[in-house]
PDB file of C-alpha atoms in Angstrom:
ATOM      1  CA  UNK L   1     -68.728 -20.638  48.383  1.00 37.00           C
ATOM      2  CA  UNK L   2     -65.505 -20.130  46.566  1.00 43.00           C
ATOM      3  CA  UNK L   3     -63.833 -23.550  47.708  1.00 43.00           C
ATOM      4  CA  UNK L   4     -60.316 -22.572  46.111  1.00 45.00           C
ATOM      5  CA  UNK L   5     -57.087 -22.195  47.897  1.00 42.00           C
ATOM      6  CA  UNK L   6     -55.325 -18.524  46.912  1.00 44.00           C
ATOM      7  CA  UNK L   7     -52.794 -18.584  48.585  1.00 38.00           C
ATOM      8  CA  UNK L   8     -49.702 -17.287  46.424  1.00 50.00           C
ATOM      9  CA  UNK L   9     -47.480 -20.606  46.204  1.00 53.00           C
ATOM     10  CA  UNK L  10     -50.049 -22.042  44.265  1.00 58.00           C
ATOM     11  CA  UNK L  11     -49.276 -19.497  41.197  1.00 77.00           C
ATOM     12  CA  UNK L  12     -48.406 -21.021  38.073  1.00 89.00           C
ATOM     13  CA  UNK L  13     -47.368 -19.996  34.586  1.00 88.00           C
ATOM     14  CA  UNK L  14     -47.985 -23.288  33.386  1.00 97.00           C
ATOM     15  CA  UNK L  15     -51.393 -24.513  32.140  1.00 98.00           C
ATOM     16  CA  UNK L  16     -50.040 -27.768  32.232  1.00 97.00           C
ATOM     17  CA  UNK L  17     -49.240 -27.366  36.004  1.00 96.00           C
ATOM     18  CA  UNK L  18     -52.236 -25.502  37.278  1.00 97.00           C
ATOM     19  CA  UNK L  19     -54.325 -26.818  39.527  1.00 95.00           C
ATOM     20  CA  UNK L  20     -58.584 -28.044  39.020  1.00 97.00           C
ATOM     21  CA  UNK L  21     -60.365 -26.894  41.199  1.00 97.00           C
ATOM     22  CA  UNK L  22     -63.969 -25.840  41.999  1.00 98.00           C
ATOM     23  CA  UNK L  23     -66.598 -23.345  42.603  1.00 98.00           C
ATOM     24  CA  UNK L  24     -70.661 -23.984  43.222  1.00 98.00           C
ATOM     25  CA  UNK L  25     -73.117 -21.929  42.156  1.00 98.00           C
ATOM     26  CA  UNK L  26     -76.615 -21.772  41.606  1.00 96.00           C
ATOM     27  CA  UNK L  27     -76.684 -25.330  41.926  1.00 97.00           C
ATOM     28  CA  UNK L  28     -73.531 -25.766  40.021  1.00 98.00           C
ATOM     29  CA  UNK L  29     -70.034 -26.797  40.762  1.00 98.00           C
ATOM     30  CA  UNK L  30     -68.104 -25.528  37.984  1.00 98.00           C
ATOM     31  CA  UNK L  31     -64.646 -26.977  37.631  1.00 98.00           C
ATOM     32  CA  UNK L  32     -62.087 -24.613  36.597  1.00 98.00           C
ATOM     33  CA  UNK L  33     -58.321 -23.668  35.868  1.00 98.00           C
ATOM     34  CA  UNK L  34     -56.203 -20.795  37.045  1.00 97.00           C
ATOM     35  CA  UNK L  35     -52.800 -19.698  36.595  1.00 97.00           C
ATOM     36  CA  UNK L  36     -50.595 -16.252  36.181  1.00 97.00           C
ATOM     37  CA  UNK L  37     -50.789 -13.797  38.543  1.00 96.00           C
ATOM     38  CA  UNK L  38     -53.479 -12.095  41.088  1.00 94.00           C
ATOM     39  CA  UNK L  39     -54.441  -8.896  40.524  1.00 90.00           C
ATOM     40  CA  UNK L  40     -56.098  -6.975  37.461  1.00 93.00           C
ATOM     41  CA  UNK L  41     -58.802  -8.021  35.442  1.00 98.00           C
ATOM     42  CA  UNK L  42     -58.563 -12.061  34.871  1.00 98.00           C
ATOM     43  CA  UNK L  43     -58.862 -13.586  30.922  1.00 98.00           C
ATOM     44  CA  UNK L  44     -61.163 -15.551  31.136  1.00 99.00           C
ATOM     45  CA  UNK L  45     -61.623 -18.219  28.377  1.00 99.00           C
ATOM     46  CA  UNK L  46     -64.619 -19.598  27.080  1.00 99.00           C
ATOM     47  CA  UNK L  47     -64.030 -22.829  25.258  1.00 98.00           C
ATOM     48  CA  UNK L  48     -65.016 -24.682  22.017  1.00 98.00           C
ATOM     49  CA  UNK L  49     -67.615 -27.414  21.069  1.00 97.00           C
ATOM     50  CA  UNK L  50     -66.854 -30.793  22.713  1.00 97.00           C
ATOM     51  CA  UNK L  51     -63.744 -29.251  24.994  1.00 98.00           C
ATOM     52  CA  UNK L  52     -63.396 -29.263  27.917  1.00 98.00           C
ATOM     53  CA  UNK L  53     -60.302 -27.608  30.088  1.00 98.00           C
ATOM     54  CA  UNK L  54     -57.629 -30.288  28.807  1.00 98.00           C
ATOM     55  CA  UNK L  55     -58.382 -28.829  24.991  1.00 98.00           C
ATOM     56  CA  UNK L  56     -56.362 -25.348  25.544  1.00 98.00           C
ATOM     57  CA  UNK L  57     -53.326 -24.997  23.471  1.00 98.00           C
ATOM     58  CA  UNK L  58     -50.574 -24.301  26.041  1.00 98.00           C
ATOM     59  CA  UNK L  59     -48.625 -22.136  23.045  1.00 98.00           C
ATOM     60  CA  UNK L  60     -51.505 -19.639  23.670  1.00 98.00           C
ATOM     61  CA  UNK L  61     -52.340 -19.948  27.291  1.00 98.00           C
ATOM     62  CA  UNK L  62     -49.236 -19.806  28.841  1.00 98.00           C
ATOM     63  CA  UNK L  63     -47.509 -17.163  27.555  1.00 98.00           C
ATOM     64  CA  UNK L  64     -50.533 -14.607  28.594  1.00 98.00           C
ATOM     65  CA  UNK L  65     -50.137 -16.065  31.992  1.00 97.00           C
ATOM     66  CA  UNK L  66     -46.864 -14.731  32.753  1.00 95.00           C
ATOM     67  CA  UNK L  67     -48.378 -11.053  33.027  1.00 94.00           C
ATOM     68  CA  UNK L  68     -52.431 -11.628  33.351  1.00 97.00           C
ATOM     69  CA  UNK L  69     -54.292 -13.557  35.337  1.00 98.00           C
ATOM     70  CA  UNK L  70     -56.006 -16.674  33.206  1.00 98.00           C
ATOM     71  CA  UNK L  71     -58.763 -18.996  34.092  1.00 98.00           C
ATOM     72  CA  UNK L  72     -60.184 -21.638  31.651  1.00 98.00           C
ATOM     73  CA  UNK L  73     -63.443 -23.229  32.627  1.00 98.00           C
ATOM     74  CA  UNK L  74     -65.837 -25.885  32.107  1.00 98.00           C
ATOM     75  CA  UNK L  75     -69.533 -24.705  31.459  1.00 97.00           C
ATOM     76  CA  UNK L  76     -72.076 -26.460  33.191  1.00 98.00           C
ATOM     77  CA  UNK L  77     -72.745 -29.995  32.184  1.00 98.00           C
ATOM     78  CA  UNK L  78     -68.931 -30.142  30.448  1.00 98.00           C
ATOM     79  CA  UNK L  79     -66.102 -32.341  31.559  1.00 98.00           C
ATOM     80  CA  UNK L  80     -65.697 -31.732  35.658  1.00 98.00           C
ATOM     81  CA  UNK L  81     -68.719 -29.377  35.673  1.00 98.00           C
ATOM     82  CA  UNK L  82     -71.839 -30.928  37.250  1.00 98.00           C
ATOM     83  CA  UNK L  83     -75.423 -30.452  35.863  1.00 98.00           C
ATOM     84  CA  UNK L  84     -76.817 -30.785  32.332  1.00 98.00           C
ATOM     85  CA  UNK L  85     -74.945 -28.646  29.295  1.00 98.00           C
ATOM     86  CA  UNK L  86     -78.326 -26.247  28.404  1.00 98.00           C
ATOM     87  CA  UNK L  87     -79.742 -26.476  24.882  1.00 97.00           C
ATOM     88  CA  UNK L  88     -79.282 -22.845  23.997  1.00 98.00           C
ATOM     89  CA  UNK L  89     -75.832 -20.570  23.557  1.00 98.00           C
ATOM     90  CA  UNK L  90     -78.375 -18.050  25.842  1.00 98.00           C
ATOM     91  CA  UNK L  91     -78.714 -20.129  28.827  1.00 98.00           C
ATOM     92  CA  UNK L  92     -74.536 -20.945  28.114  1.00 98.00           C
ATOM     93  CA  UNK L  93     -73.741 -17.340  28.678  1.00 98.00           C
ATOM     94  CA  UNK L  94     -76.424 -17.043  31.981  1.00 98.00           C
ATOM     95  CA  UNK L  95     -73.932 -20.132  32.913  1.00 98.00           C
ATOM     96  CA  UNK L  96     -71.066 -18.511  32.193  1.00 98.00           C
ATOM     97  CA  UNK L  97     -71.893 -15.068  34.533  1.00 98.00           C
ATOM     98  CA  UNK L  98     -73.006 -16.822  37.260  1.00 98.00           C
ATOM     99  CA  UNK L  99     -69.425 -19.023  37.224  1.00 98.00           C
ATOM    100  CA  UNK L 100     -67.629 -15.144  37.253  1.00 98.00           C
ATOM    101  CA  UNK L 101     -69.837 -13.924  39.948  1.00 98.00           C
ATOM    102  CA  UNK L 102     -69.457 -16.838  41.891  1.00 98.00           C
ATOM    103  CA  UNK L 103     -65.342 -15.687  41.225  1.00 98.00           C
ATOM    104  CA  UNK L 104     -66.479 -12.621  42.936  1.00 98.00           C
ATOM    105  CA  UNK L 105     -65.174 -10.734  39.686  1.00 98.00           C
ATOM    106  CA  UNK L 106     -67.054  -7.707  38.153  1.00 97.00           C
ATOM    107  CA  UNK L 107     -64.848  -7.120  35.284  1.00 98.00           C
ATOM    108  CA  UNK L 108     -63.008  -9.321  33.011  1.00 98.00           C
ATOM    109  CA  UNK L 109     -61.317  -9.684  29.602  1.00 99.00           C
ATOM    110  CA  UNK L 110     -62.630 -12.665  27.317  1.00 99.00           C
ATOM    111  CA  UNK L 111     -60.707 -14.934  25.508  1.00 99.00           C
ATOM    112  CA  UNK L 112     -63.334 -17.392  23.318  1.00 99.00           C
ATOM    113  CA  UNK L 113     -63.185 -19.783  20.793  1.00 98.00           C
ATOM    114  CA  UNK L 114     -65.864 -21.337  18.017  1.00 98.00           C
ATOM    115  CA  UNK L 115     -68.783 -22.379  20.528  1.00 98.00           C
ATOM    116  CA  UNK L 116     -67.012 -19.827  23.098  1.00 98.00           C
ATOM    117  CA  UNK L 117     -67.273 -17.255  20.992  1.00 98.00           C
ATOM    118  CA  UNK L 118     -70.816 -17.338  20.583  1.00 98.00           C
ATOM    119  CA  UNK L 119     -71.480 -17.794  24.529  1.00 98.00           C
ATOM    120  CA  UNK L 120     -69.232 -14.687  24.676  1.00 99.00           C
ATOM    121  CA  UNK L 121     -71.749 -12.630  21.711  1.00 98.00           C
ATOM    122  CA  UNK L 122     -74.201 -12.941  24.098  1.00 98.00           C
ATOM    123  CA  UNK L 123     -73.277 -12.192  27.434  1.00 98.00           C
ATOM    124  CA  UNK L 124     -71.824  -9.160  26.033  1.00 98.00           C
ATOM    125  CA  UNK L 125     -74.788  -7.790  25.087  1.00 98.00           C
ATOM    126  CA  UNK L 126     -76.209  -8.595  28.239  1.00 98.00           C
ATOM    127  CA  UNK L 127     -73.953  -7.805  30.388  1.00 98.00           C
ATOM    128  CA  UNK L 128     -71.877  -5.154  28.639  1.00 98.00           C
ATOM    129  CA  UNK L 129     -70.535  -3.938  32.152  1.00 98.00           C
ATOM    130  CA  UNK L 130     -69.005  -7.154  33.298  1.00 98.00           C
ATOM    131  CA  UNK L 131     -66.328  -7.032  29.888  1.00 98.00           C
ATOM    132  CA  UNK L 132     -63.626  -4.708  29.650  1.00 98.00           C
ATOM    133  CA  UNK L 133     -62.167  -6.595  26.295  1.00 98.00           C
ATOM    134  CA  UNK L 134     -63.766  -9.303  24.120  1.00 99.00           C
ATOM    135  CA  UNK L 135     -61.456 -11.587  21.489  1.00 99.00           C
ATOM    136  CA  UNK L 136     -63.606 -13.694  19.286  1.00 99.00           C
ATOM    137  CA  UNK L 137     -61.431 -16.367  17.635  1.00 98.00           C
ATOM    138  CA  UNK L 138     -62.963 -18.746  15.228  1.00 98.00           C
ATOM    139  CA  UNK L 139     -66.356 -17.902  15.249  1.00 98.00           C
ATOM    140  CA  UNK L 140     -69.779 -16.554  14.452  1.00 98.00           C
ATOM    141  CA  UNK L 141     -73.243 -14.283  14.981  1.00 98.00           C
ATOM    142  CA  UNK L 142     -76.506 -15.957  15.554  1.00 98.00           C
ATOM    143  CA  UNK L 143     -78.100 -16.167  12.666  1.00 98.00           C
ATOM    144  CA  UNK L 144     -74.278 -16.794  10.563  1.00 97.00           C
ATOM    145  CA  UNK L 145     -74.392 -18.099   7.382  1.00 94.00           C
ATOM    146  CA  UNK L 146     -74.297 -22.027   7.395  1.00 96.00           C
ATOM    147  CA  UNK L 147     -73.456 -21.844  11.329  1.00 97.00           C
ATOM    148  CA  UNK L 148     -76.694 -24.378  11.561  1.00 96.00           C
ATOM    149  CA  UNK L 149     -74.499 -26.889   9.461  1.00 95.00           C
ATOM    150  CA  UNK L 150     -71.783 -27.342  11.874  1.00 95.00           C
ATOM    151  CA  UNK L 151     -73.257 -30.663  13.022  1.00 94.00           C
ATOM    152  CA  UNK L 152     -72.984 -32.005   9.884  1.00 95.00           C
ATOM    153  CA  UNK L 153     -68.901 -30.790   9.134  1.00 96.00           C
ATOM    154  CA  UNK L 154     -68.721 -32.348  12.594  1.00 96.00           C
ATOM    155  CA  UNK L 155     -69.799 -35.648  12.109  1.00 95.00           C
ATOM    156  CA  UNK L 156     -68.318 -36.052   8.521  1.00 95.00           C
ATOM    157  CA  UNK L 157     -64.552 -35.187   9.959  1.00 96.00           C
ATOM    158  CA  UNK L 158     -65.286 -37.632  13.129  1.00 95.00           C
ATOM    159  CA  UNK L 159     -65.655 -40.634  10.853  1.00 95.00           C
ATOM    160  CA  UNK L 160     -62.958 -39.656   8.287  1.00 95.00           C
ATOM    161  CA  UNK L 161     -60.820 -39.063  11.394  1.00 95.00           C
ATOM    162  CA  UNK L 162     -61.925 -42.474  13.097  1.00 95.00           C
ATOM    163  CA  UNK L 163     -60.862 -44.336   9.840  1.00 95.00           C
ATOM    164  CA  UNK L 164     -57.642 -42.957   9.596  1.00 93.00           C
ATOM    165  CA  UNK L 165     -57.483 -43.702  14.033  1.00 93.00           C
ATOM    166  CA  UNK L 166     -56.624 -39.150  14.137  1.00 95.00           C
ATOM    167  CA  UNK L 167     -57.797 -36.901  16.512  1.00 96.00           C
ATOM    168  CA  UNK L 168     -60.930 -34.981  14.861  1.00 96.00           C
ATOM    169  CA  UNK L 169     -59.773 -31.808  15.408  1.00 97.00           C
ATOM    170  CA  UNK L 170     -56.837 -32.605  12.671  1.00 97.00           C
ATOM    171  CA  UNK L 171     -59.837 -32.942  10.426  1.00 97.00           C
ATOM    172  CA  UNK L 172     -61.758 -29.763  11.585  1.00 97.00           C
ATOM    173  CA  UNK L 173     -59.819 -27.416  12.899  1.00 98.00           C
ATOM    174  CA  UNK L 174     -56.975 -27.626  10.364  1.00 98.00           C
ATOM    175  CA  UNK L 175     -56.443 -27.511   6.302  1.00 98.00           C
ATOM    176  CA  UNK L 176     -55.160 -31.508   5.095  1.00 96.00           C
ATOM    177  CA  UNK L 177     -52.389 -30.188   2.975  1.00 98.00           C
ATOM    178  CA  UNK L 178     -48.616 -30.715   4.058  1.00 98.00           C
ATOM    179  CA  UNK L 179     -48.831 -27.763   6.578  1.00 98.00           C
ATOM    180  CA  UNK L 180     -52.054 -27.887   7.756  1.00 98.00           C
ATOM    181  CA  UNK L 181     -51.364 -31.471   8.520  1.00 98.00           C
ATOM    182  CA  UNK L 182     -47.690 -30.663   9.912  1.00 98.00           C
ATOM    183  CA  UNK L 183     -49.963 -27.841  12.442  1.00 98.00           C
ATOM    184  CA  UNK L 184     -52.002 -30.221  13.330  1.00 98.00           C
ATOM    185  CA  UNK L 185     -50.123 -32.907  15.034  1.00 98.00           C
ATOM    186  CA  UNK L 186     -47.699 -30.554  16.359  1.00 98.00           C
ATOM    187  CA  UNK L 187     -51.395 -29.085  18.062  1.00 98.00           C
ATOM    188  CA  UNK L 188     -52.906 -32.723  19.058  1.00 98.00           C
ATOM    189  CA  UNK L 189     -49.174 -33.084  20.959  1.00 98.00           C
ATOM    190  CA  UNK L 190     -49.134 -30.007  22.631  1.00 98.00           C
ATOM    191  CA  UNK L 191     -53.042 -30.610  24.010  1.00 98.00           C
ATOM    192  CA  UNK L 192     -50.798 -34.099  25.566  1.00 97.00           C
ATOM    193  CA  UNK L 193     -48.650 -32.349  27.530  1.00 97.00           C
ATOM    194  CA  UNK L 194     -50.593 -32.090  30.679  1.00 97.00           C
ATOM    195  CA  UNK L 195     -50.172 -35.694  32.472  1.00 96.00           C
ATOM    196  CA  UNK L 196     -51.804 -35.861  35.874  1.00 95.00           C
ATOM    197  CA  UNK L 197     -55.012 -34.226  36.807  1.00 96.00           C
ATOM    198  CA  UNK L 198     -56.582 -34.276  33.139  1.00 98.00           C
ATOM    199  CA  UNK L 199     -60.190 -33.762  32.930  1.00 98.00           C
ATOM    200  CA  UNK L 200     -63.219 -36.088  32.081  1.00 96.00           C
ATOM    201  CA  UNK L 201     -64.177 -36.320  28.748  1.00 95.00           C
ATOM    202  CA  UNK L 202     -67.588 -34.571  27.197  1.00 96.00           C
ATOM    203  CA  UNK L 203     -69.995 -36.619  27.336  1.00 96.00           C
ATOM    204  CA  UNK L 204     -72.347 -37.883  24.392  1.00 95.00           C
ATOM    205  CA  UNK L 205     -75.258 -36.787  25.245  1.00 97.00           C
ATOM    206  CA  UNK L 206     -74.054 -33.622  26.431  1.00 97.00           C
ATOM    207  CA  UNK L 207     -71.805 -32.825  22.881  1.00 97.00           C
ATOM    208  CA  UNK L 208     -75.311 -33.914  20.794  1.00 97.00           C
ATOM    209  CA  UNK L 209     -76.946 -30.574  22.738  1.00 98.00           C
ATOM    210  CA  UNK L 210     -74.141 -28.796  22.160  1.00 98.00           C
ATOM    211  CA  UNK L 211     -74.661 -29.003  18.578  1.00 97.00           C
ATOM    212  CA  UNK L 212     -78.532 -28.829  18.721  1.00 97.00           C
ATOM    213  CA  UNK L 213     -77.743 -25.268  20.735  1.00 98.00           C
ATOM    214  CA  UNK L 214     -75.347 -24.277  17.981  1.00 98.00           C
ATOM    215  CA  UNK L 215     -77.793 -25.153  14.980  1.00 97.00           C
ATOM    216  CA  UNK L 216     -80.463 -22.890  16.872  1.00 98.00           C
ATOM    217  CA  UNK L 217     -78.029 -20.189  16.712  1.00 98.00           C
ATOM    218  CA  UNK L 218     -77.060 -20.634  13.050  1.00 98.00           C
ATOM    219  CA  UNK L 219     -80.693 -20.504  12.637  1.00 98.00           C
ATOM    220  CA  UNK L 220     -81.911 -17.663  14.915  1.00 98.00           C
ATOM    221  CA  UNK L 221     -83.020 -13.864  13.913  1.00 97.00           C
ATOM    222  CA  UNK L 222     -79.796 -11.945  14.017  1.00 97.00           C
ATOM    223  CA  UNK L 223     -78.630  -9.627  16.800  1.00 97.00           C
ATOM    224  CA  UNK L 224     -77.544  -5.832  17.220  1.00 97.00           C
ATOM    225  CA  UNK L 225     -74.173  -6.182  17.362  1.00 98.00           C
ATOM    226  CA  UNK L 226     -73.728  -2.556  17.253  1.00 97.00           C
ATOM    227  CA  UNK L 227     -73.958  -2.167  20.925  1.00 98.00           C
ATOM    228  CA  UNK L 228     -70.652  -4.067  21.425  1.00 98.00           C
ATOM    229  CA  UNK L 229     -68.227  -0.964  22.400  1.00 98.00           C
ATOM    230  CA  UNK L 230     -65.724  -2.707  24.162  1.00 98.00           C
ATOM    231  CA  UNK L 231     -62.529  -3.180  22.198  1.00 98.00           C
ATOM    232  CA  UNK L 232     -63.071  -6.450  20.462  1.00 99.00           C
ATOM    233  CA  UNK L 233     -59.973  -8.560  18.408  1.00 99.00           C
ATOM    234  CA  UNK L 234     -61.496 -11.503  16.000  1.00 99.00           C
ATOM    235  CA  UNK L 235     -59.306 -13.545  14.346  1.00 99.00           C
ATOM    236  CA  UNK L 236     -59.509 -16.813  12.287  1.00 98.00           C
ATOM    237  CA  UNK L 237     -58.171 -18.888   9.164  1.00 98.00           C
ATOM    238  CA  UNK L 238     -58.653 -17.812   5.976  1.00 98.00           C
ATOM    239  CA  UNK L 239     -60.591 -21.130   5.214  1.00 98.00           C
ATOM    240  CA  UNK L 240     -62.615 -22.133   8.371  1.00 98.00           C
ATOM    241  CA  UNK L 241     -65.123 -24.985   7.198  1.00 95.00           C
ATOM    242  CA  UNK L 242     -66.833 -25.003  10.830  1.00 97.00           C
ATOM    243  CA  UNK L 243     -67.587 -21.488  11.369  1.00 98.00           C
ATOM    244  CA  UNK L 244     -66.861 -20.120   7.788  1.00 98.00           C
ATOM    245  CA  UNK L 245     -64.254 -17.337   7.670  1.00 98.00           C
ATOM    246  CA  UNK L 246     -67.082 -14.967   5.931  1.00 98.00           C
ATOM    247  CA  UNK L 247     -68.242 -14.246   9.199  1.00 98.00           C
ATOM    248  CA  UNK L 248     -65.689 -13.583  10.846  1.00 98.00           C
ATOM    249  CA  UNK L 249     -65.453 -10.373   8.358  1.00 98.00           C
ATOM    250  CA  UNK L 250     -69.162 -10.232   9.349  1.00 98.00           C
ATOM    251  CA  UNK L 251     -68.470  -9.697  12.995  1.00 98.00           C
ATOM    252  CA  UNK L 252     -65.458  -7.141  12.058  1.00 98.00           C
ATOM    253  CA  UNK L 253     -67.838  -4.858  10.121  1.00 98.00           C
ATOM    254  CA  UNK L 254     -70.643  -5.246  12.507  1.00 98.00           C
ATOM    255  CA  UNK L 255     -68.399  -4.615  15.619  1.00 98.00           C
ATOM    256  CA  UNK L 256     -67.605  -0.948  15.143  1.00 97.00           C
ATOM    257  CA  UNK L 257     -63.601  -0.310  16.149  1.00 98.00           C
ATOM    258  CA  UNK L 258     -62.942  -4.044  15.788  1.00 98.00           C
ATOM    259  CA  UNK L 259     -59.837  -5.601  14.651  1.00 98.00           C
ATOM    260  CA  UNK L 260     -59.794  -8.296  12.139  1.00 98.00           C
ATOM    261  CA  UNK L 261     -56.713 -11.144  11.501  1.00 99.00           C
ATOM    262  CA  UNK L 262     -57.383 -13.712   8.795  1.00 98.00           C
ATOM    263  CA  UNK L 263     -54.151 -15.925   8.932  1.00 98.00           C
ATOM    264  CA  UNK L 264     -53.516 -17.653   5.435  1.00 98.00           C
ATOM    265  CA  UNK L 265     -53.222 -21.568   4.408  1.00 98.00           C
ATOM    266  CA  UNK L 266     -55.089 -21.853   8.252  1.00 98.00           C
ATOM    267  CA  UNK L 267     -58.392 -23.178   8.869  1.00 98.00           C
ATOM    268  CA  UNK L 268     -61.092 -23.129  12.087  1.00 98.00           C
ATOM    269  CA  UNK L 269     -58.021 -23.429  14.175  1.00 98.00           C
ATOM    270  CA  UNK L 270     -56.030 -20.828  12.671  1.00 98.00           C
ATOM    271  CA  UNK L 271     -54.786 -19.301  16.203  1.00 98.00           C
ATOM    272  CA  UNK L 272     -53.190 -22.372  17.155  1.00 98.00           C
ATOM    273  CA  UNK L 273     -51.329 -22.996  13.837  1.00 98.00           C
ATOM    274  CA  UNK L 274     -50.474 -19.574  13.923  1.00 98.00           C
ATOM    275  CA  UNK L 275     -49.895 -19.405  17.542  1.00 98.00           C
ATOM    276  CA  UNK L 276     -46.518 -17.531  17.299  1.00 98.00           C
ATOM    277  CA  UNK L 277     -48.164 -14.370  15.428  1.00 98.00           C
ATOM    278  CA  UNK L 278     -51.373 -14.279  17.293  1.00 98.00           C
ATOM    279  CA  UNK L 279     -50.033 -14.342  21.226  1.00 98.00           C
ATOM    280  CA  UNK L 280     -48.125 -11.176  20.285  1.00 98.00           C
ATOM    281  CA  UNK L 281     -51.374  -9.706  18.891  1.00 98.00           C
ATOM    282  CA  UNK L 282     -53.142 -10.930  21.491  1.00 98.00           C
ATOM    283  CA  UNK L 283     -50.886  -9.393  24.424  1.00 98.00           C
ATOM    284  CA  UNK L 284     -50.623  -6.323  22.684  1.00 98.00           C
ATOM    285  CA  UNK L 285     -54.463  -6.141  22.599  1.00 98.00           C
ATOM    286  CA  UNK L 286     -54.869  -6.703  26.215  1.00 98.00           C
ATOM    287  CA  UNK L 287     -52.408  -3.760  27.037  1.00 96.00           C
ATOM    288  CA  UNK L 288     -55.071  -1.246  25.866  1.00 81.00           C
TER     289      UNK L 288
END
C-alpha cells in the first residue's frame, strides 16, 4: 500500500523541501522523495554508489521539477530503505521495478547516475515497456573496461580524502586542479543545503556489496545493447577515473540514436560541475 499523502499542498519545487516518505513492497519499504508536479510521466532517478537520497545535487534536481514530476529513491537496503542492498546490479533493477509498480506507474523517464546507470542498463532491457526516456550520466556496460576496478579508485580517494578531513566525492567525482577543486566544494555545499529530514547514512556493510555487485558487472559477458530504442542522452567528464569516459563513447555507439556530451576539464561528476549546460540539455531531452 502506497502510504503517501498526494494531496496537492504538499507539491514542491524544492528537493531540499520535499518530503520522505514511504512505500512497501514485496517485503520492502522503500523510502523515497517527490517533488514538481502530478501528472505525465515522473523522472525517476536512480542514484550512485554509497548515496542515498540526501546525495542529489539540487542545481540538477530542482530545476526539472518545476515542469516534470521527480522522485529520487533509495534502493533496497540503502539509507531509509529496509532490507539487505542485493549483491548483483540484476537483482538492483528487479528492486527498482517493483518500487515503480508499487508507485502504480507504467511508464517513466530515467534519470541515473554511475551505479544508477547500470541498474538503469538493465531494467531497460528487461522491461523496455516501462521507459519512455533513459539518461545515463557517468557510467558504464557490464562487462566495461576496468568497471571491476572501481573498488579500488574508491578506496584509494577515501583515504586521501580522510587525510586531508574532504568529502570523498571531491576526490572521485571531480579533477584536483584549481577548477575541479573550485566544482567540488561548491558541489559538497550544495548536497548541505537540505537541513531537517536528511536521510541515514549507507551503511558499511551494505556499500562493501555495492562494490562487490559493481566488480561482477565490470567483469560479466557483455550485453545487447542494441535493443535499447528508447531515446537515450549519456553524458560524462572527459576524464572520469571511476567509470572511465571510454565507455561512455561505448554506450553512445552501442545505443543506436543516442546522444553523447563529454564536458571538458570534468571528471566522474561532470554533470554537477557542469550543471548549468547539462539541465538545459537535459530539459530539452525530456521534451521529445
Amino acid at each position: 500500500m502506497n502510504t503517501s499523502n498526494h494531496t496537492p499542498e504538499n507539491i514542491t519545487t524544492t528537493y531540499k523541501d520535499a518530503p520522505s516518505r514511504t512505500v512497501t513492497a514485496g517485503g520492502v519499504t522503500y523510502a523515497y522523495r517527490e517533488l514538481g508536479p502530478k501528472g505525465g510521466i515522473p523522472v525517476v532517478f536512480f542514484v550512485h554508489l554509497a548515496a542515498t537520497l540526501d546525495n542529489w545535487d539540487p542545481r540538477i534536481i530542482d530545476p526539472i521539477a518545476k515542469n516534470h514530476h521527480v522522485i529520487a529513491f533509495d534502493n533496497r537496503g540503502v539509507g531509509a530503505s529496509t532490507g539487505t542492498v542485493p549483491d548483483s546490479i540484476e537483482a538492483m533493477a528487479d528492486d527498482a521495478v517493483t518500487f515503480i509498480n508499487a508507485l502504480g506507474f507504467d511508464k517513466v523517464d530515467i534519470f541515473s547516475f554511475s551505479l544508477g546507470g547500470m541498474i538503469a542498463q538493465d531494467l531497460v532491457v528487461k522491461h523496455p515497456e516501462l521507459v519512455r526516456t533513459l539518461i545515463l550520466t557517468g557510467t558504464g556496460p557490464a562487462g566495461g573496461k576496468d568497471i571491476d576496478k572501481v573498488a579500488g579508485t574508491t578506496y584509494y580517494d577515501t583515504l586521501r580524502a580522510t587525510l586531508t578531513r574532504s568529502d570523498p566525492k571531491e576526490f572521485l567525482f571531480f579533477n584536483r586542479n584549481a577548477t575541479g577543486k573550485r566544482a567540488a566544494k561548491a558541489f559538497v555545499k550544495r548536497l548541505e543545503e537540505r537541513t531537517a529530514d536528511r536521510d541515514a547514512s549507507i551503511t558499511v556493510k551494505a556499500f562493501q556489496t555495492q562494490l562487490k555487485a559493481i566488480k561482477k558487472w565490470g567483469r560479466a559477458t557483455p550485453v545487447d545493447l542494441s535493443t535499447i530504442t528508447q531515446p537515450t542522452l549519456i553524458a560524462n567528464g572527459d576524464n572520469d577515473r571511476m567509470v572511465p569516459s571510454v565507455l561512455s563513447g561505448d554506450l553512445h555507439h552501442r545505443i543506436k540514436g543516442s546522444e553523447l556530451i563529454i564536458y571538458p576539464d570534468s571528471g566522474h561528476g561532470g554533470i554537477f560541475q557542469n550543471h548549468d549546460k547539462f539541465v538545459p540539455a537535459v530539459l530539452e531531452f525530456l521534451a521529445h
